[in-house]
Amino acid sequence: AQTVTQSQPEMSVQEAETVTLSCTYDTSESNYYLFWYKQPPSRQMILVIRQEAYKQQNATENRFSVNFQKAAKSFSLKISDSQLGDTAMYFCAFMKLPGGGADGLTFGKGTHLIIQP
Amino acid sequence: DAGITQSPRHKVTETGTPVTLRCHQTENHRYMYWYRQDPGHGLRLIHYSYGVKDTDKGEVSDGYSVSRSKTEDFLLTLESATSSQTSVYFCAISPRGLEDTQYFGPGTRLTVL
């Protein structure tokens, strides 16, 4: 079984600052996907970014980038130029391959990110 | 926007009553999922479907059943609701198969008194 750990229950930064959210995972699988999802107060779960384990290059999506360290089983999310709209719960999630959705995503407990004006 | 709607968005019910939650998608995706989210946790898989009338159990399936008679609708039923089933329920789809990114609906908050 896989486990996903987010060690920062809550973080607070000023608008326009850069913030890094941590995620570590434990698995014996060699192939998998990792995700970051954002859940704002509206409750909607929104995909932020996806990383394929077989890719060495770190994924980026506009202001969002990851630092994927496969050997260390670490998958952190960096948000640059943070905005008030980034205030949300952020969940790290793991999907093993093969099997994928049949086992469901394994989620961490989340980090509550607050962007202060 | 993954083209997923869930109904109802909020529901309060009493212990022992049956409850059905509906997930509707407009894109004809084959794979659909039901998750629950509880305080301090991420989401946990209840059931998933890989086609019309094809479903399978997830991690926390006890007390839940599902049905999929049409591609666009995936129903989650609590036959006799219990207080432990108070939760937020999310439906999801994965457009390109079982090993693809999952996109979530807006969620249904269910309270069982």
PDB file of C-alpha atoms in Angstrom:
ATOM      1  CA  ALA A   1       0.000   0.000   0.000  1.00  0.00           C
ATOM      2  CA  GLN A   2       1.054   3.534  -0.627  1.00  0.00           C
ATOM      3  CA  THR A   3       1.153   6.393   1.848  1.00  0.00           C
ATOM      4  CA  VAL A   4       1.352  10.110   1.180  1.00  0.00           C
ATOM      5  CA  THR A   5       2.507  12.529   3.862  1.00  0.00           C
ATOM      6  CA  GLN A   6       2.097  16.277   3.908  1.00  0.00           C
ATOM      7  CA  SER A   7       3.950  17.536   6.943  1.00  0.00           C
ATOM      8  CA  GLN A   8       2.718  21.144   6.887  1.00  0.00           C
ATOM      9  CA  PRO A   9      -0.901  21.370   8.079  1.00  0.00           C
ATOM     10  CA  GLU A  10      -0.994  25.114   7.452  1.00  0.00           C
ATOM     11  CA  MET A  11       1.162  27.774   5.828  1.00  0.00           C
ATOM     12  CA  SER A  12       0.750  31.503   5.467  1.00  0.00           C
ATOM     13  CA  VAL A  13       2.658  33.844   3.143  1.00  0.00           C
ATOM     14  CA  GLN A  14       2.311  37.350   1.811  1.00  0.00           C
ATOM     15  CA  GLU A  15       0.905  38.012  -1.615  1.00  0.00           C
ATOM     16  CA  ALA A  16       3.560  37.920  -4.374  1.00  0.00           C
ATOM     17  CA  GLU A  17       5.900  35.708  -2.338  1.00  0.00           C
ATOM     18  CA  THR A  18       7.033  32.260  -3.382  1.00  0.00           C
ATOM     19  CA  VAL A  19       5.902  29.321  -1.295  1.00  0.00           C
ATOM     20  CA  THR A  20       6.817  25.637  -1.338  1.00  0.00           C
ATOM     21  CA  LEU A  21       4.510  22.890  -0.115  1.00  0.00           C
ATOM     22  CA  SER A  22       6.068  19.569   0.862  1.00  0.00           C
ATOM     23  CA  CYS A  23       4.937  16.062   0.063  1.00  0.00           C
ATOM     24  CA  THR A  24       6.638  12.744   0.631  1.00  0.00           C
ATOM     25  CA  TYR A  25       5.345   9.338  -0.301  1.00  0.00           C
ATOM     26  CA  ASP A  26       6.144   5.743   0.310  1.00  0.00           C
ATOM     27  CA  THR A  27       5.707   3.072  -2.330  1.00  0.00           C
ATOM     28  CA  SER A  28       7.310  -0.038  -3.701  1.00  0.00           C
ATOM     29  CA  GLU A  29       5.982   0.710  -7.182  1.00  0.00           C
ATOM     30  CA  SER A  30       8.412   1.823  -9.861  1.00  0.00           C
ATOM     31  CA  ASN A  31       5.887   3.490 -12.121  1.00  0.00           C
ATOM     32  CA  TYR A  32       3.274   5.964 -10.981  1.00  0.00           C
ATOM     33  CA  TYR A  33       1.806   9.425 -11.305  1.00  0.00           C
ATOM     34  CA  LEU A  34       1.876  12.175  -8.718  1.00  0.00           C
ATOM     35  CA  PHE A  35      -0.582  15.042  -8.549  1.00  0.00           C
ATOM     36  CA  TRP A  36      -1.271  18.240  -6.737  1.00  0.00           C
ATOM     37  CA  TYR A  37      -4.920  19.212  -6.351  1.00  0.00           C
ATOM     38  CA  LYS A  38      -6.228  22.488  -5.017  1.00  0.00           C
ATOM     39  CA  GLN A  39      -9.448  22.749  -3.010  1.00  0.00           C
ATOM     40  CA  PRO A  40     -10.597  26.341  -2.468  1.00  0.00           C
ATOM     41  CA  PRO A  41     -13.432  27.243  -0.084  1.00  0.00           C
ATOM     42  CA  SER A  42     -15.892  26.407  -2.882  1.00  0.00           C
ATOM     43  CA  ARG A  43     -14.940  22.778  -2.200  1.00  0.00           C
ATOM     44  CA  GLN A  44     -14.202  21.998  -5.844  1.00  0.00           C
ATOM     45  CA  MET A  45     -11.154  19.735  -6.342  1.00  0.00           C
ATOM     46  CA  ILE A  46      -9.030  21.307  -9.056  1.00  0.00           C
ATOM     47  CA  LEU A  47      -6.027  19.685 -10.696  1.00  0.00           C
ATOM     48  CA  VAL A  48      -2.941  21.864 -10.365  1.00  0.00           C
ATOM     49  CA  ILE A  49      -0.212  19.716 -11.863  1.00  0.00           C
ATOM     50  CA  ARG A  50       0.753  16.144 -12.752  1.00  0.00           C
ATOM     51  CA  GLN A  51       4.128  14.425 -12.755  1.00  0.00           C
ATOM     52  CA  GLU A  52       4.901  11.097 -14.393  1.00  0.00           C
ATOM     53  CA  ALA A  53       7.480   9.135 -12.398  1.00  0.00           C
ATOM     54  CA  TYR A  54       9.330   8.011 -15.525  1.00  0.00           C
ATOM     55  CA  LYS A  55      10.002  11.614 -16.519  1.00  0.00           C
ATOM     56  CA  GLN A  56      13.078  13.238 -15.046  1.00  0.00           C
ATOM     57  CA  GLN A  57      11.976  16.711 -16.038  1.00  0.00           C
ATOM     58  CA  ASN A  58       9.939  18.526 -13.407  1.00  0.00           C
ATOM     59  CA  ALA A  59       6.428  19.510 -14.485  1.00  0.00           C
ATOM     60  CA  THR A  60       5.462  23.181 -14.665  1.00  0.00           C
ATOM     61  CA  GLU A  61       2.156  24.953 -15.202  1.00  0.00           C
ATOM     62  CA  ASN A  62       2.472  28.716 -15.317  1.00  0.00           C
ATOM     63  CA  ARG A  63       3.247  29.848 -11.723  1.00  0.00           C
ATOM     64  CA  PHE A  64       3.188  26.284 -10.420  1.00  0.00           C
ATOM     65  CA  SER A  65       6.150  23.931 -10.589  1.00  0.00           C
ATOM     66  CA  VAL A  66       7.227  20.785  -8.831  1.00  0.00           C
ATOM     67  CA  ASN A  67      10.497  19.458  -7.489  1.00  0.00           C
ATOM     68  CA  PHE A  68      10.291  15.711  -8.028  1.00  0.00           C
ATOM     69  CA  GLN A  69      13.003  13.675  -6.329  1.00  0.00           C
ATOM     70  CA  LYS A  70      12.235  10.045  -7.134  1.00  0.00           C
ATOM     71  CA  ALA A  71      15.004   8.494  -5.069  1.00  0.00           C
ATOM     72  CA  ALA A  72      14.025  10.544  -2.042  1.00  0.00           C
ATOM     73  CA  LYS A  73      10.313   9.984  -2.743  1.00  0.00           C
ATOM     74  CA  SER A  74       9.687  13.670  -2.482  1.00  0.00           C
ATOM     75  CA  PHE A  75       7.275  15.788  -4.538  1.00  0.00           C
ATOM     76  CA  SER A  76       7.072  19.437  -3.512  1.00  0.00           C
ATOM     77  CA  LEU A  77       4.958  22.154  -5.111  1.00  0.00           C
ATOM     78  CA  LYS A  78       6.320  25.649  -5.650  1.00  0.00           C
ATOM     79  CA  ILE A  79       3.949  28.530  -6.206  1.00  0.00           C
ATOM     80  CA  SER A  80       5.607  31.661  -7.547  1.00  0.00           C
ATOM     81  CA  ASP A  81       4.187  35.166  -7.304  1.00  0.00           C
ATOM     82  CA  SER A  82       1.417  33.925  -5.010  1.00  0.00           C
ATOM     83  CA  GLN A  83      -2.016  35.464  -5.404  1.00  0.00           C
ATOM     84  CA  LEU A  84      -4.997  35.807  -3.078  1.00  0.00           C
ATOM     85  CA  GLY A  85      -6.841  33.279  -5.229  1.00  0.00           C
ATOM     86  CA  ASP A  86      -4.230  30.669  -4.354  1.00  0.00           C
ATOM     87  CA  THR A  87      -5.672  30.472  -0.844  1.00  0.00           C
ATOM     88  CA  ALA A  88      -6.906  26.882  -0.577  1.00  0.00           C
ATOM     89  CA  MET A  89      -6.245  23.402   0.728  1.00  0.00           C
ATOM     90  CA  TYR A  90      -3.625  21.661  -1.364  1.00  0.00           C
ATOM     91  CA  PHE A  91      -3.578  17.885  -1.603  1.00  0.00           C
ATOM     92  CA  CYS A  92      -0.757  15.717  -2.866  1.00  0.00           C
ATOM     93  CA  ALA A  93      -1.959  12.480  -4.473  1.00  0.00           C
ATOM     94  CA  PHE A  94      -0.442   9.259  -5.806  1.00  0.00           C
ATOM     95  CA  MET A  95      -1.658   6.889  -8.496  1.00  0.00           C
ATOM     96  CA  LYS A  96       0.144   3.605  -9.006  1.00  0.00           C
ATOM     97  CA  LEU A  97       0.642   2.104 -12.438  1.00  0.00           C
ATOM     98  CA  PRO A  98      -0.608  -0.219 -13.735  1.00  0.00           C
ATOM     99  CA  GLY A  99      -3.972  -0.306 -12.076  1.00  0.00           C
ATOM    100  CA  GLY A 100      -4.420   3.401 -11.831  1.00  0.00           C
ATOM    101  CA  GLY A 101      -7.926   4.393 -10.987  1.00  0.00           C
ATOM    102  CA  ALA A 102      -9.011   0.890  -9.986  1.00  0.00           C
ATOM    103  CA  ASP A 103      -7.237   1.433  -6.694  1.00  0.00           C
ATOM    104  CA  GLY A 104      -8.133   5.098  -6.493  1.00  0.00           C
ATOM    105  CA  LEU A 105      -5.839   7.959  -5.817  1.00  0.00           C
ATOM    106  CA  THR A 106      -4.003   7.954  -2.487  1.00  0.00           C
ATOM    107  CA  PHE A 107      -4.193  11.408  -0.943  1.00  0.00           C
ATOM    108  CA  GLY A 108      -2.239  13.204   1.733  1.00  0.00           C
ATOM    109  CA  LYS A 109      -4.113  15.031   4.494  1.00  0.00           C
ATOM    110  CA  GLY A 110      -3.580  18.390   2.877  1.00  0.00           C
ATOM    111  CA  THR A 111      -1.888  21.713   3.546  1.00  0.00           C
ATOM    112  CA  HIS A 112      -3.998  24.779   4.163  1.00  0.00           C
ATOM    113  CA  LEU A 113      -2.303  27.645   2.326  1.00  0.00           C
ATOM    114  CA  ILE A 114      -3.288  31.185   3.217  1.00  0.00           C
ATOM    115  CA  ILE A 115      -2.163  34.090   1.071  1.00  0.00           C
ATOM    116  CA  GLN A 116      -2.175  37.320   3.055  1.00  0.00           C
ATOM    117  CA  PRO A 117      -2.771  40.665   1.281  1.00  0.00           C
TER     118      PRO A 117
ATOM    119  CA  ASP B   1     -14.529  22.327 -16.148  1.00  0.00           C
ATOM    120  CA  ALA B   2     -14.790  18.567 -16.677  1.00  0.00           C
ATOM    121  CA  GLY B   3     -18.489  18.703 -17.541  1.00  0.00           C
ATOM    122  CA  ILE B   4     -19.530  16.939 -14.346  1.00  0.00           C
ATOM    123  CA  THR B   5     -22.538  17.832 -12.269  1.00  0.00           C
ATOM    124  CA  GLN B   6     -23.636  16.314  -8.990  1.00  0.00           C
ATOM    125  CA  SER B   7     -27.051  16.375  -7.408  1.00  0.00           C
ATOM    126  CA  PRO B   8     -28.122  17.249  -4.877  1.00  0.00           C
ATOM    127  CA  ARG B   9     -25.339  19.594  -3.783  1.00  0.00           C
ATOM    128  CA  HIS B  10     -26.476  19.448  -0.170  1.00  0.00           C
ATOM    129  CA  LYS B  11     -28.652  16.965   1.646  1.00  0.00           C
ATOM    130  CA  VAL B  12     -29.667  16.389   5.244  1.00  0.00           C
ATOM    131  CA  THR B  13     -31.286  13.081   6.071  1.00  0.00           C
ATOM    132  CA  GLU B  14     -32.015  10.858   9.028  1.00  0.00           C
ATOM    133  CA  THR B  15     -30.381   7.633  10.084  1.00  0.00           C
ATOM    134  CA  GLY B  16     -31.906   4.617   8.406  1.00  0.00           C
ATOM    135  CA  THR B  17     -33.266   6.373   5.338  1.00  0.00           C
ATOM    136  CA  PRO B  18     -32.106   5.512   1.805  1.00  0.00           C
ATOM    137  CA  VAL B  19     -30.188   8.167  -0.084  1.00  0.00           C
ATOM    138  CA  THR B  20     -29.151   8.341  -3.738  1.00  0.00           C
ATOM    139  CA  LEU B  21     -26.587  10.751  -5.082  1.00  0.00           C
ATOM    140  CA  ARG B  22     -26.305  11.376  -8.792  1.00  0.00           C
ATOM    141  CA  CYS B  23     -23.287  12.132 -10.915  1.00  0.00           C
ATOM    142  CA  HIS B  24     -23.896  13.291 -14.468  1.00  0.00           C
ATOM    143  CA  GLN B  25     -21.295  13.862 -17.165  1.00  0.00           C
ATOM    144  CA  THR B  26     -21.729  15.281 -20.620  1.00  0.00           C
ATOM    145  CA  GLU B  27     -18.601  13.980 -22.372  1.00  0.00           C
ATOM    146  CA  ASN B  28     -19.390  10.269 -22.723  1.00  0.00           C
ATOM    147  CA  HIS B  29     -16.419   9.171 -20.618  1.00  0.00           C
ATOM    148  CA  ARG B  30     -16.189   5.489 -19.820  1.00  0.00           C
ATOM    149  CA  TYR B  31     -14.530   5.712 -16.395  1.00  0.00           C
ATOM    150  CA  MET B  32     -16.295   7.261 -13.425  1.00  0.00           C
ATOM    151  CA  TYR B  33     -15.541   7.210  -9.700  1.00  0.00           C
ATOM    152  CA  TRP B  34     -17.144   7.969  -6.343  1.00  0.00           C
ATOM    153  CA  TYR B  35     -15.000   9.235  -3.457  1.00  0.00           C
ATOM    154  CA  ARG B  36     -15.749  10.483   0.028  1.00  0.00           C
ATOM    155  CA  GLN B  37     -13.851  13.194   1.879  1.00  0.00           C
ATOM    156  CA  ASP B  38     -13.770  13.436   5.657  1.00  0.00           C
ATOM    157  CA  PRO B  39     -12.173  16.115   7.859  1.00  0.00           C
ATOM    158  CA  GLY B  40      -8.416  15.793   8.043  1.00  0.00           C
ATOM    159  CA  HIS B  41      -8.334  13.335   5.162  1.00  0.00           C
ATOM    160  CA  GLY B  42      -7.967  13.409   1.482  1.00  0.00           C
ATOM    161  CA  LEU B  43     -10.400  11.528  -0.678  1.00  0.00           C
ATOM    162  CA  ARG B  44     -11.014   7.782  -0.475  1.00  0.00           C
ATOM    163  CA  LEU B  45     -12.430   5.656  -3.273  1.00  0.00           C
ATOM    164  CA  ILE B  46     -15.866   4.103  -2.704  1.00  0.00           C
ATOM    165  CA  HIS B  47     -16.689   2.540  -6.088  1.00  0.00           C
ATOM    166  CA  TYR B  48     -15.765   3.042  -9.690  1.00  0.00           C
ATOM    167  CA  SER B  49     -17.273   2.175 -13.058  1.00  0.00           C
ATOM    168  CA  TYR B  50     -15.605   1.181 -16.295  1.00  0.00           C
ATOM    169  CA  GLY B  51     -18.705   1.164 -18.447  1.00  0.00           C
ATOM    170  CA  VAL B  52     -22.461   0.719 -18.463  1.00  0.00           C
ATOM    171  CA  LYS B  53     -23.374  -1.900 -15.869  1.00  0.00           C
ATOM    172  CA  ASP B  54     -19.653  -2.436 -15.093  1.00  0.00           C
ATOM    173  CA  THR B  55     -18.665  -1.409 -11.595  1.00  0.00           C
ATOM    174  CA  ASP B  56     -16.209  -2.461  -8.920  1.00  0.00           C
ATOM    175  CA  LYS B  57     -15.510  -1.752  -5.270  1.00  0.00           C
ATOM    176  CA  GLY B  58     -13.023   0.672  -3.853  1.00  0.00           C
ATOM    177  CA  GLU B  59     -11.337   1.042  -0.493  1.00  0.00           C
ATOM    178  CA  VAL B  60     -14.426   2.085   1.516  1.00  0.00           C
ATOM    179  CA  SER B  61     -17.351   0.391  -0.248  1.00  0.00           C
ATOM    180  CA  ASP B  62     -19.161  -1.070   2.789  1.00  0.00           C
ATOM    181  CA  GLY B  63     -22.640   0.430   3.127  1.00  0.00           C
ATOM    182  CA  TYR B  64     -22.691   1.762  -0.440  1.00  0.00           C
ATOM    183  CA  SER B  65     -23.952   0.480  -3.755  1.00  0.00           C
ATOM    184  CA  VAL B  66     -23.712   1.973  -7.231  1.00  0.00           C
ATOM    185  CA  SER B  67     -25.434   1.683 -10.544  1.00  0.00           C
ATOM    186  CA  ARG B  68     -24.705   2.804 -14.056  1.00  0.00           C
ATOM    187  CA  SER B  69     -27.476   2.172 -16.545  1.00  0.00           C
ATOM    188  CA  LYS B  70     -26.397   4.979 -18.890  1.00  0.00           C
ATOM    189  CA  THR B  71     -22.934   6.206 -19.789  1.00  0.00           C
ATOM    190  CA  GLU B  72     -23.656   9.686 -18.523  1.00  0.00           C
ATOM    191  CA  ASP B  73     -25.029   8.808 -15.082  1.00  0.00           C
ATOM    192  CA  PHE B  74     -23.346   7.117 -12.129  1.00  0.00           C
ATOM    193  CA  LEU B  75     -25.518   6.737  -9.036  1.00  0.00           C
ATOM    194  CA  LEU B  76     -24.322   6.181  -5.480  1.00  0.00           C
ATOM    195  CA  THR B  77     -26.853   4.726  -3.037  1.00  0.00           C
ATOM    196  CA  LEU B  78     -26.735   4.511   0.717  1.00  0.00           C
ATOM    197  CA  GLU B  79     -29.335   1.821   1.402  1.00  0.00           C
ATOM    198  CA  SER B  80     -29.732   2.781   5.058  1.00  0.00           C
ATOM    199  CA  ALA B  81     -27.782   5.896   5.928  1.00  0.00           C
ATOM    200  CA  THR B  82     -25.724   6.026   9.122  1.00  0.00           C
ATOM    201  CA  SER B  83     -24.091   8.960  10.887  1.00  0.00           C
ATOM    202  CA  SER B  84     -20.674   7.622   9.872  1.00  0.00           C
ATOM    203  CA  GLN B  85     -21.646   8.314   6.266  1.00  0.00           C
ATOM    204  CA  THR B  86     -21.851  12.041   6.919  1.00  0.00           C
ATOM    205  CA  SER B  87     -19.272  13.300   4.462  1.00  0.00           C
ATOM    206  CA  VAL B  88     -18.615  15.201   1.282  1.00  0.00           C
ATOM    207  CA  TYR B  89     -19.001  12.978  -1.770  1.00  0.00           C
ATOM    208  CA  PHE B  90     -17.137  13.609  -4.993  1.00  0.00           C
ATOM    209  CA  CYS B  91     -17.651  12.111  -8.389  1.00  0.00           C
ATOM    210  CA  ALA B  92     -14.750  11.982 -10.836  1.00  0.00           C
ATOM    211  CA  ILE B  93     -14.029  10.993 -14.414  1.00  0.00           C
ATOM    212  CA  SER B  94     -10.827  10.031 -16.204  1.00  0.00           C
ATOM    213  CA  PRO B  95     -11.127  10.934 -19.885  1.00  0.00           C
ATOM    214  CA  ARG B  96      -8.441   8.691 -21.323  1.00  0.00           C
ATOM    215  CA  GLY B  97      -8.847   5.548 -19.269  1.00  0.00           C
ATOM    216  CA  LEU B  98      -8.145   3.978 -15.942  1.00  0.00           C
ATOM    217  CA  GLU B  99      -4.559   5.248 -15.883  1.00  0.00           C
ATOM    218  CA  ASP B 100      -5.294   8.866 -16.494  1.00  0.00           C
ATOM    219  CA  THR B 101      -5.772  12.035 -14.521  1.00  0.00           C
ATOM    220  CA  GLN B 102      -9.032  12.197 -12.611  1.00  0.00           C
ATOM    221  CA  TYR B 103     -11.182  15.320 -12.773  1.00  0.00           C
ATOM    222  CA  PHE B 104     -13.686  15.966 -10.048  1.00  0.00           C
ATOM    223  CA  GLY B 105     -17.225  17.225  -9.831  1.00  0.00           C
ATOM    224  CA  PRO B 106     -18.318  19.953  -7.403  1.00  0.00           C
ATOM    225  CA  GLY B 107     -19.174  17.577  -4.552  1.00  0.00           C
ATOM    226  CA  THR B 108     -22.254  16.804  -2.466  1.00  0.00           C
ATOM    227  CA  ARG B 109     -22.332  17.526   1.244  1.00  0.00           C
ATOM    228  CA  LEU B 110     -24.389  14.847   2.999  1.00  0.00           C
ATOM    229  CA  THR B 111     -25.374  15.084   6.646  1.00  0.00           C
ATOM    230  CA  VAL B 112     -26.951  12.086   8.351  1.00  0.00           C
ATOM    231  CA  LEU B 113     -28.624  12.976  11.646  1.00  0.00           C
TER     232      LEU B 113
END
